[in-house]
Amino acid sequence: MSELEEEYRLDYFEEEGFYRKQCPVTDAYFWTRDPDRETCGEPPADDYSFIDNPGFDEEYTLEEMREKFLSFFEEHGHERIEPYPVAANRWRDDVLLTQASIYDFQPLVTSGQTPPPANPLTISQPCIRMQDIDNVGKTGRHTMAFEMMAHHAFNAREEVGDEYAYSGEVYWKDETVELCDQFFESMGADVSEITYIEDPWVGGGNAGPAFEVLYRGAELATLVFMSMEQDPEGEYEMKDGNRYSPMDTYIVDTGYGLERWAWVSQGTATVYEAVYPDMIQFLKENAGVSMTDEEEELVHRAAKLSGYLDIDEVDDVYEARVGIADELGVDAEELTSLLRPLEDIYAIADHCRTLAYMFGDGIVPSNVGTGYLARMVLRRTKRLVDNVGVDAPLDELVDMQAERLDYQNRDTIRDIVRTEERKYRETLERGTRRVESLADEYADSDESIPLDDLVELYDSHGIQPDMVRDIAEARGATVDVPDNFYSLVADRHEGEGASEAAEEREERLADLPDTEKLYYDDQERTEFEAVVLDVIEREEGFDVVLDQTMFYPEGGGQPADHGTLSTDDATVQVTDVQIRDGVVLHRADADPGKGEFVRGQLDVERRRRLMRHHTATHVVGHAARRVLGDHVRQAGAQKGTDRARFDITHYERISREEVKRIEQVANDIVMQNLAVKQEWPDRHEAQEKYGFDLYQGGIPPGRNIRVITVGSDVQACGGTHVRRTGDIGAIKILTTEPVQDGIERIVFAAGDAAISATQATEDSLYEAASVLDVTPEDVPATAERFFTEWKDRGKTIDRLKSELAEARAAAETEEIDIDGTPAVVQRLDGDADELRATANAIVDEGKVAVLGSAAGGSAQFVVGVPDGVSINAGEVVGELAGRVGGGGGGPPDFAQGGGPDVDALDDVLEETPNVLRQVLDA
RNA sequence: GGGCCCAUAGCUCAGCGGCAGAGCACCUCCUUUGCAAGGAGGAAGCCCUGGGUUCAAAUCCCAGUGGGUCCA
């Protein structure tokens, strides 16, 4: 079965007298010390046997168990590492959340580009797995938030020498299994009950042999030996159908589920009771969930039974429950009604911990990325809380977990939860109203609410179909929610997302040496000398490659330098600079000649402005954190010569007051004229000293990283900076705008650009003041007064027009008779409002009105007909307008129309009486 | 990053090419004095902004601004 069979034959197993067996139930191969053992230990081959029968010497809480594990591995030569944030997208762009401890070291450490913080190391890494969200609370063992305890060793083959950031072997399979055994033993486990199941691991382009470690029916650890990478020519075919070949690096990747270990030590019926005892107690009391001793006993036995079953999906739970109820001799419905509230409470506890991790690690709710996931979890939690009748604010519940997890930013977390809860409540209120009016519309008819409406309610308004059904049924309307509802929603999203054009690799560049970067040596220098190594002709211009350069290539949100390259004979203009694989390409308008010696001269003014804006970006970022809170992080930045934009994570719109305070704090930093320091420290030392906030603009590779210090603000950054904050001159925030939910953009100008920007704003104000003929200070009040006055005049004009219309109607007008009905046909060059008003006044006197106007460059008619006269105004207008080359229409009693032929207007009015008679006859 | 929805009176919304509307709130009067009181009258709108189409745009099209929502 396993092509890797040889990989699993460890000396350690030999020495310890293990047997290799095949499980008759699961067909899996496994290793055990017990000669009589037949099954592999994993459900359904074996049951949970630790419930009510703890598997270790003592019971442990989460905190105790974590400490037990970490200190065990410390004593065995591992260095303890602080956990990383749960938001993995802060250091890698292929995933959103941290789902395993190895995520902390991908991709830079596992690929060997960057050394690990310690080797070997041990860590307990908080993780979030959204995949399990539906199972949480119901299966008894799934949690969305968990800690993966782990020990890792990073090895590189002896023969590759020091090509990678680590070399040689720390330890490999035998030692890993031995450590695992020893840890079990130190916990007082009966090692003869442990089984090591052979289970090759594949993931993320890597693969390797692995063991699942089972004890008393519970999978307590996974030992992965990552040693292969995907390779079409590879010698091993793995379970994903791809071929793999050995890598130069090979890594011990273990995972010990903290929650499972605590659970097994306590032997409670569900994992939740072992992990969240206090919170569950609180929620039960708050929601008034109480049970008799018999009920309590029943629930406990049911939970224990469901633990024996192999349940991986929620659907299975309800099927399984029927069987469980049968076995306990109770009604399935009755059992369900006892379990439901508990399931909700378990889920709430787990979700609150998830939220505490997310917000504690600086995730801000949003419509995109991790922020969206956080929003989904929060809304789900809110529904559960309401459903089970917990009467406590959500921010308090999340705070209970945040406190336990020892987060320092608890006030911000609560603030975020409250804001988010408010937004959700508003969405629900909006949704409820919308559904109610829709339900009323369909309540009287036999039709149910159409599926299209249901899909739209969910997709565009965030209203769950269940909620639609509840509201609609209360109002007597029917709703059918098809089972494939969510796939219908998905259909609406089909065809989204554009394909990306493959990036072409430049082979010619591969032969060129990395360009030496002079721009970090002295950021004030603007001239240099260099040799032209190569010139590549492009569609527009030439890419010049030098041996060294002062030109800063576009990167990190800082645009490229401009300038010139001169030989003795010629000067070429550099209009763009890019870097590809370490080679700097200078886009020039002419070919300076390969092998030539050139003098480079930067566009000094441009560079200065870029530097000021870049340093100012750090200052503004720091000021924003001070004013808005520690959750503020950079979400993108673009510097320019006359302004820069800086996107930050924040959960509300930034108020005018806050903008002013940020501006003040930023300019304070400028005035303090602090030194801007550039250093290249060891990455792990820097990270330990300054924390993860160092990486605002992404994580650079390498052993050492470039760090820029401005006052108390420290960031990894590759850009060019001024020497002291005073060199920025001034910082002016121009605007703030929302880029997406949870991300605000701050646009600002620095130095002379700040002055220009301020002047431009003032110009607008002075111009407005001059138009109003008042001082700038009086502009707001005057504008207000003028606007009010303007509105009043509009009303007055309307009133006068209707008075004028009445007067006109009452005046002596030529009246004609259309078969007994009096009619007025008149030319009146006014706008449509005047015509309408006059026509209405004439109609009020019981006469037919036909008015024509040539105002506004076109011929226009309005026709009004009093009640009881069988003339169709629309038809009349249609006929008249047709004669001036246009069209028109309207209801039978009042119509308007017109056309471009103004000259024909009088003739048409002349013929109008005949037209009226025709229409009457018709 | 992409899709979809929305913007009209203080609030909630209807109108969807042809005279700017309703309910609630507000003001005045009458009736009544027990929990969303009733009746009569009234005031209150740059129909988000800017273009376009049209004889005519709150209404249709495009762009912008603001808000909502779903998905990766």
Coordinates of C-alpha atoms in Angstrom, one line a residue, chain A residues 352-556:
Chain A
C352 CA -15.6 34.0 21.2
R353 CA -12.1 32.7 21.5
T354 CA -11.7 32.8 17.8
L355 CA -12.9 36.4 17.7
A356 CA -10.5 37.3 20.6
Y357 CA -7.6 35.9 18.6
M358 CA -8.6 37.6 15.5
F359 CA -9.2 41.1 16.9
G360 CA -6.4 40.7 19.4
D361 CA -4.0 40.1 16.6
G362 CA -5.2 43.2 14.8
I363 CA -7.7 41.9 12.3
V364 CA -10.2 44.6 11.5
P365 CA -13.7 43.6 10.2
S366 CA -14.1 44.2 6.5
N367 CA -15.8 43.0 3.3
V368 CA -12.5 41.5 2.2
G369 CA -9.9 39.0 3.4
T370 CA -9.4 38.1 7.0
G371 CA -11.7 40.9 8.0
Y372 CA -14.6 39.3 6.2
L373 CA -13.9 36.0 7.9
A374 CA -14.0 37.8 11.3
R375 CA -17.3 39.5 10.3
M376 CA -18.8 36.1 9.4
V377 CA -17.7 34.6 12.7
L378 CA -19.0 37.5 14.7
R379 CA -22.4 37.5 13.0
R380 CA -22.7 33.8 13.5
T381 CA -21.9 34.2 17.1
K382 CA -24.5 36.9 17.5
R383 CA -27.1 34.6 16.0
L384 CA -26.2 31.8 18.4
V385 CA -26.3 34.2 21.4
D386 CA -29.7 35.4 20.4
N387 CA -30.9 31.9 19.6
V388 CA -30.0 30.4 22.9
G389 CA -31.1 33.5 24.9
V390 CA -27.9 34.6 26.3
D391 CA -28.5 38.1 27.7
A392 CA -25.0 39.5 27.7
P393 CA -23.4 42.0 25.3
L394 CA -21.2 40.3 22.8
D395 CA -18.2 42.5 23.5
E396 CA -18.3 41.2 27.1
L397 CA -18.2 37.6 26.0
V398 CA -15.3 38.2 23.6
D399 CA -13.6 40.1 26.3
M400 CA -13.8 37.2 28.7
Q401 CA -11.7 35.2 26.2
A402 CA -9.4 38.2 25.4
E403 CA -8.6 38.5 29.0
R404 CA -7.8 34.8 29.4
L405 CA -5.6 35.1 26.3
D406 CA -3.9 38.1 28.0
Y407 CA -4.3 40.6 25.1
Q408 CA -3.3 44.1 25.9
N409 CA -5.6 45.8 23.5
R410 CA -8.9 44.7 25.1
D411 CA -10.5 48.2 24.9
T412 CA -10.0 48.3 21.2
I413 CA -11.3 44.7 20.8
R414 CA -14.5 45.6 22.7
D415 CA -14.8 48.8 20.6
I416 CA -14.5 46.8 17.4
V417 CA -17.1 44.2 18.5
R418 CA -19.5 46.9 19.5
T419 CA -19.2 48.7 16.2
E420 CA -19.6 45.5 14.3
E421 CA -22.5 44.4 16.3
R422 CA -24.2 47.7 15.6
K423 CA -23.6 47.4 11.9
Y424 CA -25.1 43.9 12.0
R425 CA -28.1 45.1 13.9
E426 CA -28.7 47.8 11.3
T427 CA -28.4 45.2 8.5
L428 CA -30.9 43.0 10.2
E429 CA -33.3 45.9 10.8
R430 CA -33.0 46.9 7.1
G431 CA -33.5 43.3 6.1
T432 CA -36.5 42.8 8.3
R433 CA -38.3 45.8 6.8
R434 CA -37.5 44.7 3.3
V435 CA -38.7 41.1 3.9
E436 CA -41.8 42.3 5.6
S437 CA -42.9 44.5 2.7
L438 CA -42.1 41.7 0.3
A439 CA -44.0 39.2 2.5
D440 CA -47.1 41.5 2.5
E441 CA -46.9 41.7 -1.2
Y442 CA -47.2 37.9 -1.6
A443 CA -49.3 37.1 1.5
D444 CA -52.6 37.6 -0.3
S445 CA -51.7 35.7 -3.4
D446 CA -51.2 32.0 -3.6
E447 CA -47.7 32.4 -4.9
S448 CA -44.7 31.9 -2.6
I449 CA -41.9 34.4 -2.6
P450 CA -39.9 33.8 -5.8
L451 CA -36.5 32.2 -5.6
D452 CA -34.9 35.1 -7.4
D453 CA -36.0 37.4 -4.6
L454 CA -34.6 35.0 -2.0
V455 CA -31.2 34.9 -3.8
E456 CA -31.1 38.6 -4.1
L457 CA -32.0 39.1 -0.4
Y458 CA -29.1 37.0 0.6
D459 CA -26.6 38.0 -2.0
S460 CA -27.2 41.7 -2.0
H461 CA -28.6 42.3 1.4
G462 CA -27.1 39.6 3.6
I463 CA -30.4 38.2 4.8
Q464 CA -30.4 34.4 5.4
P465 CA -33.2 32.4 3.8
D466 CA -34.1 31.0 7.2
M467 CA -34.8 34.5 8.4
V468 CA -36.9 35.3 5.3
R469 CA -39.0 32.2 6.1
D470 CA -39.5 33.1 9.7
I471 CA -40.7 36.7 8.9
A472 CA -42.7 35.7 5.9
E473 CA -44.6 32.9 7.6
A474 CA -45.5 35.2 10.4
R475 CA -47.1 37.4 7.8
G476 CA -48.9 34.6 6.0
A477 CA -46.6 34.3 3.0
T478 CA -45.0 31.1 2.0
V479 CA -41.4 30.5 1.1
D480 CA -39.6 27.5 -0.4
V481 CA -35.9 27.3 0.2
P482 CA -34.4 24.7 -2.1
D483 CA -31.6 22.5 -0.7
N484 CA -29.2 23.8 -3.3
F485 CA -29.8 27.4 -2.3
Y486 CA -26.2 28.3 -1.7
S487 CA -25.1 26.8 -5.0
L488 CA -27.6 29.0 -6.7
V489 CA -26.0 32.0 -5.0
A490 CA -22.7 30.7 -6.2
D491 CA -24.1 30.5 -9.8
R492 CA -24.6 34.2 -9.7
H493 CA -20.9 34.6 -9.0
E494 CA -19.8 32.4 -11.9
G495 CA -17.5 33.9 -14.4
E496 CA -16.0 36.3 -11.9
G497 CA -12.3 36.9 -11.6
A498 CA -10.0 37.6 -14.5
S499 CA -7.3 35.3 -15.6
E500 CA -3.8 36.5 -15.1
A501 CA -1.3 36.8 -17.9
A502 CA 1.8 34.7 -17.2
E503 CA 4.8 36.7 -16.4
E504 CA 7.6 36.2 -18.9
R505 CA 11.1 35.4 -17.6
E506 CA 14.0 37.3 -19.0
E507 CA 16.8 34.9 -19.7
R508 CA 19.3 37.5 -20.7
L509 CA 19.1 39.1 -17.2
A510 CA 20.0 35.8 -15.6
D511 CA 23.5 36.1 -16.9
L512 CA 24.1 39.5 -15.5
P513 CA 25.4 40.1 -12.0
D514 CA 23.3 41.8 -9.3
T515 CA 23.6 45.5 -9.6
E516 CA 25.4 47.1 -6.6
K517 CA 23.0 49.4 -4.8
L518 CA 24.6 52.7 -3.9
Y519 CA 21.4 54.3 -2.9
Y520 CA 21.5 52.8 0.6
D521 CA 25.1 53.9 1.2
D522 CA 24.5 57.6 1.2
Q523 CA 20.9 58.6 0.6
E524 CA 21.9 62.3 0.1
R525 CA 24.3 61.6 -2.7
T526 CA 22.9 62.3 -6.2
E527 CA 25.9 61.6 -8.5
F528 CA 27.8 58.4 -9.3
E529 CA 29.9 56.7 -11.9
A530 CA 29.4 53.3 -13.4
V531 CA 30.1 51.0 -16.3
V532 CA 27.4 50.0 -18.8
L533 CA 27.2 46.2 -18.6
D534 CA 24.4 45.7 -21.1
V535 CA 21.8 47.6 -23.1
I536 CA 18.5 45.8 -24.0
E537 CA 16.4 47.4 -26.7
R538 CA 12.7 47.7 -25.9
E539 CA 9.7 48.7 -27.9
E540 CA 10.0 52.1 -26.4
G541 CA 13.6 53.1 -25.4
F542 CA 16.4 51.0 -23.9
D543 CA 17.0 49.2 -20.6
V544 CA 20.5 50.1 -19.4
V545 CA 22.2 47.7 -16.9
L546 CA 25.0 49.2 -14.9
D547 CA 27.5 47.6 -12.5
Q548 CA 26.3 49.9 -9.8
T549 CA 23.7 52.6 -9.4
M550 CA 22.4 55.4 -7.3
F551 CA 19.0 55.2 -9.0
Y552 CA 16.3 53.8 -6.7
P553 CA 14.1 51.3 -8.6
E554 CA 10.3 51.4 -8.1
G555 CA 9.4 49.4 -5.0
G556 CA 7.8 49.5 -1.6

